[in-house]
XYZ file of C-alpha atoms in Angstrom:
493
model
C -1.822 -19.445 3.054
C 0.438 -16.473 3.580
C -0.898 -13.358 1.843
C 0.870 -10.639 -0.165
C 0.136 -7.341 -1.921
C 0.820 -6.766 -5.620
C 1.727 -3.297 -6.903
C 1.523 -2.302 -10.559
C 3.987 0.502 -11.305
C 3.275 1.683 -14.853
C 5.908 4.174 -15.967
C 6.737 6.138 -19.099
C 9.077 3.545 -20.615
C 8.249 0.286 -18.802
C 5.579 -1.541 -16.845
C 6.559 -3.137 -13.547
C 4.857 -5.399 -11.045
C 6.215 -5.929 -7.528
C 5.012 -8.254 -4.775
C 5.449 -7.109 -1.159
C 5.010 -8.963 2.121
C 3.687 -7.523 5.371
C 7.151 -6.186 6.342
C 7.488 -4.303 2.994
C 10.044 -6.771 1.623
C 10.158 -7.297 -2.156
C 9.380 -10.933 -3.002
C 9.144 -10.809 -6.762
C 9.547 -8.211 -9.521
C 8.672 -8.204 -13.204
C 9.542 -5.369 -15.596
C 9.056 -4.993 -19.348
C 9.691 -2.019 -21.591
C 7.234 -0.951 -24.281
C 7.820 1.133 -27.446
C 7.758 4.921 -27.622
C 6.068 6.371 -30.705
C 6.977 9.781 -32.206
C 4.603 10.400 -35.143
C 5.694 14.047 -35.545
C 8.351 16.311 -33.969
C 7.269 17.091 -30.403
C 4.583 14.386 -30.419
C 4.905 11.411 -28.044
C 2.501 8.456 -27.997
C 2.133 4.976 -26.509
C 0.005 2.110 -27.800
C -2.321 1.278 -24.862
C -2.363 -2.377 -25.926
C 1.433 -2.487 -25.666
C 1.204 -0.984 -22.159
C -1.393 -3.597 -21.211
C 0.626 -6.511 -22.603
C 3.792 -5.320 -20.837
C 1.869 -4.944 -17.574
C 0.359 -8.451 -17.836
C 3.790 -9.963 -18.520
C 5.221 -8.092 -15.538
C 2.443 -9.414 -13.273
C 3.011 -13.008 -14.357
C 6.787 -12.698 -13.989
C 6.516 -11.199 -10.472
C 4.228 -14.047 -9.382
C 6.545 -16.692 -10.887
C 9.641 -15.211 -9.260
C 7.934 -14.956 -5.888
C 6.866 -18.608 -6.237
C 3.339 -17.954 -5.021
C -0.164 -18.618 -6.323
C -2.385 -15.749 -7.577
C -4.877 -16.628 -4.814
C -2.254 -15.538 -2.251
C -2.504 -11.934 -3.438
C -4.797 -10.179 -0.986
C -4.951 -6.848 -2.823
C -3.564 -4.965 -5.821
C -2.530 -1.324 -6.051
C -1.863 0.779 -9.155
C 0.530 3.691 -9.644
C 1.228 5.324 -12.960
C 2.870 7.890 -15.200
C 0.603 10.869 -14.664
C -1.299 13.047 -17.180
C -0.946 10.573 -20.086
C -4.348 10.455 -21.787
C -6.218 7.440 -23.188
C -9.694 7.019 -24.728
C -11.361 3.633 -25.228
C -14.779 2.083 -25.852
C -16.836 0.090 -23.365
C -15.269 -3.171 -24.502
C -11.899 -1.754 -23.397
C -10.592 -1.282 -26.945
C -8.437 1.862 -27.328
C -9.797 4.383 -29.841
C -6.417 6.061 -30.436
C -2.881 5.889 -29.101
C -2.232 7.285 -25.625
C -0.986 10.879 -25.743
C 1.962 10.929 -23.336
C 2.560 13.608 -20.700
C 5.715 14.678 -22.600
C 3.776 15.437 -25.809
C 3.747 19.102 -26.888
C 1.151 18.976 -29.697
C -1.293 21.142 -27.728
C 1.212 23.784 -26.573
C -0.225 26.564 -28.736
C -3.780 25.720 -27.683
C -2.797 25.947 -24.009
C -0.936 29.249 -24.506
C -4.187 30.800 -25.774
C -6.118 29.412 -22.807
C -3.412 30.533 -20.372
C -3.563 34.168 -21.460
C -7.235 34.506 -20.581
C -7.899 31.797 -18.007
C -4.523 31.136 -16.325
C -5.513 32.539 -12.938
C -8.865 30.770 -12.957
C -7.245 27.406 -13.746
C -4.582 27.891 -11.053
C -7.234 28.724 -8.436
C -9.438 25.741 -9.280
C -6.847 23.068 -10.064
C -3.594 24.251 -8.444
C -1.863 23.860 -11.814
C -0.135 26.277 -14.167
C -1.798 25.786 -17.594
C 0.476 23.609 -19.701
C 0.298 20.982 -22.449
C 1.775 18.618 -19.796
C -1.679 18.045 -18.275
C -4.557 15.946 -19.638
C -7.264 18.515 -20.491
C -5.829 19.803 -23.773
C -4.809 16.271 -24.816
C -8.389 15.059 -24.391
C -9.746 18.053 -26.302
C -7.300 17.328 -29.129
C -8.491 13.716 -29.296
C -12.161 14.716 -29.345
C -11.495 17.283 -32.073
C -9.147 15.242 -34.272
C -10.031 11.532 -34.077
C -12.826 10.928 -36.617
C -16.120 10.090 -34.921
C -14.737 10.269 -31.383
C -16.685 13.327 -30.248
C -19.917 11.762 -31.486
C -19.091 8.527 -29.626
C -18.329 10.548 -26.483
C -21.629 12.421 -26.657
C -23.482 9.104 -27.069
C -21.726 7.691 -23.987
C -19.744 5.168 -26.050
C -16.243 6.529 -25.298
C -14.387 6.626 -21.991
C -11.416 8.759 -20.939
C -8.818 8.099 -18.319
C -5.205 8.406 -17.327
C -3.201 5.161 -17.400
C -4.386 4.041 -13.946
C -8.008 4.303 -15.081
C -7.340 2.303 -18.251
C -5.567 -0.469 -16.332
C -8.250 -0.660 -13.648
C -10.940 -0.801 -16.362
C -9.173 -3.649 -18.161
C -8.648 -5.474 -14.873
C -12.113 -4.992 -13.321
C -14.503 -3.295 -15.775
C -14.860 -0.307 -13.416
C -14.328 3.237 -14.783
C -12.661 5.000 -11.846
C -9.673 7.112 -10.856
C -8.430 8.556 -7.575
C -8.123 12.130 -6.327
C -4.368 12.329 -6.999
C -4.660 11.418 -10.678
C -7.797 13.507 -11.188
C -5.920 16.521 -9.824
C -3.431 16.241 -12.725
C -6.002 16.511 -15.517
C -6.554 20.317 -15.266
C -10.292 19.548 -15.153
C -10.721 18.732 -11.451
C -11.587 21.264 -8.752
C -9.225 20.354 -5.908
C -11.247 22.262 -3.308
C -14.728 21.033 -4.226
C -13.339 17.573 -5.119
C -15.370 17.272 -8.305
C -15.047 17.681 -12.067
C -15.388 21.391 -12.733
C -18.265 22.388 -15.053
C -16.602 25.662 -16.059
C -13.382 23.919 -17.086
C -15.270 21.183 -18.936
C -17.050 23.897 -20.895
C -13.782 25.751 -21.524
C -12.197 22.626 -23.054
C -15.468 21.424 -24.630
C -15.415 18.039 -22.901
C -18.648 16.053 -22.255
C -18.802 14.956 -18.618
C -19.964 11.463 -19.599
C -16.457 10.453 -20.721
C -14.932 11.109 -17.294
C -14.282 8.422 -14.658
C -15.781 8.381 -11.186
C -13.311 9.929 -8.727
C -12.723 7.883 -5.576
C -10.355 7.855 -2.626
C -6.836 6.537 -3.132
C -7.426 3.589 -0.810
C -10.668 1.682 -1.314
C -11.786 -1.368 -3.259
C -12.719 -0.238 -6.777
C -13.498 -3.708 -8.108
C -12.114 -7.235 -8.520
C -9.869 -8.586 -11.248
C -11.612 -10.769 -13.784
C -10.617 -14.369 -13.090
C -9.304 -14.883 -16.625
C -6.772 -12.062 -16.307
C -4.343 -13.513 -13.756
C -6.173 -16.538 -12.381
C -7.857 -15.084 -9.290
C -10.423 -12.456 -8.315
C -8.228 -9.933 -6.509
C -9.519 -6.673 -5.021
C -7.964 -3.608 -6.665
C -7.801 -1.263 -3.704
C -5.097 1.377 -4.211
C -4.518 4.053 -6.832
C -2.192 7.076 -6.929
C -0.051 8.991 -9.401
C 3.589 7.965 -9.253
C 4.948 10.985 -7.381
C 2.128 10.974 -4.833
C 2.597 7.223 -4.362
C 6.307 7.820 -3.678
C 5.389 10.391 -0.998
C 3.076 7.804 0.597
C 5.699 5.060 0.256
C 8.114 7.297 2.169
C 5.569 7.379 5.018
C 5.524 11.183 4.673
C 2.135 11.462 6.371
C 2.706 14.644 8.375
C 2.611 18.283 7.262
C 6.089 19.478 6.255
C 7.438 16.055 5.332
C 9.182 16.146 1.951
C 10.453 13.588 -0.526
C 12.626 13.981 -3.610
C 12.658 11.379 -6.358
C 15.840 11.536 -8.448
C 15.248 10.131 -11.904
C 15.718 11.507 -15.419
C 14.402 14.663 -13.799
C 13.557 15.218 -10.152
C 10.201 15.609 -8.442
C 10.017 17.147 -4.989
C 6.740 16.935 -3.046
C 5.923 18.489 0.341
C 2.931 17.344 2.396
C 0.806 20.405 3.286
C -1.847 18.473 5.182
C -5.500 19.413 4.847
C -4.642 22.933 3.645
C -4.502 23.996 0.002
C -1.379 26.159 -0.298
C -0.604 28.132 -3.451
C 2.830 29.151 -4.679
C 3.603 31.344 -7.684
C 6.427 29.020 -8.701
C 5.213 25.561 -7.634
C 2.211 23.365 -8.396
C -0.482 22.562 -5.853
C -1.788 19.016 -6.097
C -3.738 16.375 -4.193
C -1.418 13.881 -2.538
C -4.101 11.294 -1.710
C -7.613 10.769 -0.400
C -7.891 8.481 2.616
C -10.533 7.783 5.279
C -12.807 10.590 4.114
C -10.038 13.195 4.110
C -7.850 14.679 1.400
C -4.165 15.496 1.880
C -2.615 18.194 -0.323
C 0.949 18.749 -1.487
C 3.212 21.303 -3.111
C 5.186 19.968 -6.071
C 8.290 21.177 -7.837
C 9.384 19.528 -11.086
C 13.040 19.731 -12.156
C 13.302 18.734 -15.801
C 16.896 17.498 -16.008
C 18.935 15.854 -13.253
C 19.762 12.204 -14.001
C 19.580 13.106 -17.702
C 22.617 15.357 -17.139
C 24.603 12.342 -15.914
C 23.404 10.412 -18.980
C 24.722 13.276 -21.112
C 28.162 12.902 -19.535
C 27.994 9.229 -20.525
C 26.277 9.309 -23.929
C 26.721 12.910 -25.091
C 30.312 13.907 -24.362
C 31.357 10.376 -23.312
C 33.603 11.264 -20.385
C 32.245 8.354 -18.317
C 31.120 4.819 -19.158
C 28.851 4.317 -16.143
C 26.866 6.780 -14.012
C 28.499 5.346 -10.883
C 31.882 6.762 -11.995
C 30.765 10.297 -11.163
C 31.148 9.714 -7.428
C 34.821 8.718 -7.632
C 35.591 11.574 -10.026
C 33.862 14.155 -7.818
C 35.795 12.996 -4.759
C 39.126 13.684 -6.486
C 38.493 17.407 -5.908
C 38.284 19.227 -2.584
C 35.869 21.768 -4.114
C 34.249 22.592 -7.433
C 37.076 25.091 -8.092
C 34.571 27.589 -9.460
C 33.080 25.296 -12.137
C 29.262 25.233 -12.386
C 26.991 23.330 -14.776
C 23.388 24.451 -15.337
C 21.759 21.472 -17.139
C 18.952 23.461 -18.777
C 18.768 21.202 -21.847
C 15.001 21.775 -22.243
C 14.694 25.008 -20.322
C 14.313 25.265 -16.549
C 11.355 23.986 -14.547
C 10.436 24.919 -10.991
C 10.948 27.468 -9.594
C 12.289 29.355 -12.659
C 9.872 28.250 -15.411
C 12.084 29.573 -18.194
C 11.553 27.606 -21.415
C 14.243 29.716 -23.105
C 17.051 28.797 -20.663
C 19.763 26.539 -22.084
C 22.577 24.454 -20.650
C 25.686 26.285 -19.484
C 29.081 25.291 -18.106
C 30.988 28.216 -16.593
C 34.233 28.679 -14.699
C 36.360 26.597 -17.081
C 40.126 27.104 -16.969
C 43.030 25.307 -18.612
C 43.127 22.979 -15.622
C 39.471 21.937 -15.884
C 39.039 18.194 -16.444
C 36.343 15.551 -16.433
C 36.372 15.362 -12.650
C 35.248 19.006 -12.574
C 32.370 18.279 -14.957
C 31.324 15.211 -12.962
C 31.369 17.162 -9.699
C 29.557 20.155 -11.221
C 26.826 17.826 -12.538
C 26.222 16.219 -9.145
C 26.299 19.583 -7.391
C 23.772 20.960 -9.905
C 21.297 18.216 -8.966
C 21.575 19.274 -5.317
C 21.297 22.998 -6.088
C 18.196 22.449 -8.242
C 16.599 20.549 -5.347
C 17.434 23.379 -2.938
C 15.858 25.879 -5.365
C 12.526 24.048 -5.057
C 12.729 23.432 -1.321
C 13.445 27.123 -0.652
C 10.123 27.912 -2.383
C 8.361 25.275 -0.297
C 9.805 26.665 2.926
C 7.993 29.951 2.298
C 4.755 28.050 2.999
C 5.620 25.055 5.178
C 8.383 24.174 7.671
C 10.763 21.413 6.513
C 12.985 19.367 8.839
C 14.435 16.650 6.611
C 14.398 15.331 3.047
C 13.519 11.710 2.303
C 15.008 10.547 -0.980
C 14.466 7.815 -3.552
C 15.395 7.065 -7.153
C 18.542 5.821 -8.859
C 20.844 8.735 -7.979
C 20.379 8.170 -4.237
C 23.004 5.401 -4.425
C 25.599 8.160 -4.947
C 26.844 8.978 -1.449
C 28.737 12.075 -2.613
C 25.514 13.547 -4.026
C 23.492 12.686 -0.926
C 26.058 14.253 1.419
C 26.333 17.365 -0.737
C 22.534 17.553 -0.816
C 22.458 17.559 2.983
C 25.222 20.162 3.102
C 23.673 22.585 0.618
C 20.203 22.236 2.204
C 21.444 22.385 5.798
C 18.919 19.607 6.341
C 19.179 15.911 7.131
C 18.828 13.689 4.030
C 17.437 10.217 4.670
C 17.709 7.228 2.322
C 15.301 4.364 3.059
C 15.992 0.633 3.144
C 13.304 -0.055 0.527
C 14.173 1.892 -2.632
C 10.933 0.943 -4.480
C 8.989 3.708 -2.772
C 6.575 4.426 -5.645
C 5.401 0.823 -5.927
C 5.436 0.499 -2.138
C 3.122 3.506 -1.779
C 0.555 1.905 -4.100
C 0.894 -1.367 -2.182
C 0.313 0.384 1.150
C -2.823 2.100 -0.192
C -4.187 -1.225 -1.461
C -3.285 -3.077 1.727
C -4.992 -0.456 3.908
C -8.183 -0.866 1.850
C -8.492 -4.555 2.786
C -7.035 -4.421 6.313
C -3.721 -6.071 5.397
C -2.142 -3.121 7.152
C -4.370 -1.552 9.784
C -3.255 2.066 9.982
C -0.812 4.764 8.965
C 0.855 4.274 12.342
C 1.642 0.653 11.441
C 3.068 1.688 8.051
C 5.110 4.427 9.696
C 6.717 1.755 11.896
C 7.616 -0.300 8.800
C 9.530 2.565 7.165
C 13.236 2.250 7.945
C 16.230 4.438 7.138
C 19.183 2.759 5.446
C 21.478 5.791 5.823
C 21.180 9.314 7.199
C 23.319 12.146 5.798
C 23.787 15.002 8.269
C 24.896 18.461 7.049
C 28.579 19.115 7.756
C 29.417 22.181 5.658
C 29.940 25.547 7.368
C 27.450 28.324 6.599
C 29.933 30.606 4.840
C 31.001 27.921 2.355
C 27.420 26.794 1.774
C 26.143 30.251 0.916
C 29.162 31.153 -1.200
C 28.629 28.032 -3.309
C 24.913 28.726 -3.655
C 25.515 32.356 -4.692
C 27.755 31.039 -7.452
C 24.994 28.671 -8.562
C 22.358 31.423 -8.684
C 24.681 33.605 -10.765
C 25.300 30.729 -13.192
C 21.538 30.197 -13.532
C 21.028 33.910 -14.196
C 23.497 33.720 -17.086
C 21.796 30.614 -18.561
C 18.292 32.074 -18.526
C 16.776 33.337 -21.761
C 19.713 32.157 -23.870
C 17.520 30.677 -26.618
C 16.023 34.135 -27.156
C 19.502 35.637 -27.546
C 20.617 33.150 -30.214
C 17.203 32.505 -31.734
C 17.117 28.754 -30.988
């Protein structure tokens, strides 16, 4: 029988399952959304059982659509929304809702920790202390769920990010990989172990933590009753790291940008841990006894700005309209849009910045706003890549995510970066990365060299803009950002 690899891509709003063949072709896809829960302002939760049910349905749908038998799946990989925190008992039953990466309930707790221990945490974990990461979420659970701390100290409670929970439900093994562990704010990325000092700081018993393994090895086998076959689960990586792997960005200096609601830009820094004041340092993956590191820049709002044009001010009906509108103009005519709806992320880290549209005249129309929105996405990406270039040389940008279908944006991105922008044939790079990691673990694919040969460009965008125009546009952008920063302090909102 012909064999295939199944990838579970568990995101913030939906669970997906995708089957790939040896040439990286998609054979079958299942996707199901699950509810978002907001018990208090700023709090975001998921029901782990709803995640599990959505993921099971997605698996069954992918298999049905591919018209294969479960026994034809040679390996399974898992990729996931990162930092989201779950606790469960040894039977697999959740002990509370998952606290989602977006949740801000522990912001004040982290601010106190940051003042005294910020430098220590950055040195050990590569992260800037924030409620975004898992450590404070787990402490909150232990401190606030009745009886949970006692269960944890008796060894009756288990913690994990979503990958760990799924793997446990599939196989009974309590494991995670280096990439996900590096997002907890409890893992020493140099020593590659849970850090005793950080566990003490957050008052977390080590017994609740999963075993940390490489990103490509067999962690266990699916229970036969789950999907009808005992399948080795052999790949695990956080979603952004999996996308970097799916882009075959295996060499130092290779960079990918994923354009979604926000944008995540990761640069491979090889075996070297590189620190930046304005970027995160993270583990990309562990493979063949070696760990690869990355620099990461998170841009909070990119695709969400296009959604705002559609749903907020309603000047478009579909995101695809922005390309045609932008092309009606020969330039931005001095109109800039800084989409700082929730502050600015990397490299500015200004939670008090707010959205700003500047340069409006009587002749400004919706085409100007559409063009300014697309240009802003490209400028925000350049902001991050300029920080990365202080530490690592960058030749090209590999791109994925929904906005990459917009040729105007991709060409402008190449122009403003003065770098080649490359869009791959296979757009499902996150799921593909998890599939590659799983396939390597069982010999379905033999090496990184083989995977590198499978990666194919669908379109390459070469920079065409002259230097004077490029830098004049970018100066305008930086001035617009300067005016947007700190605005919430000025108006008290």
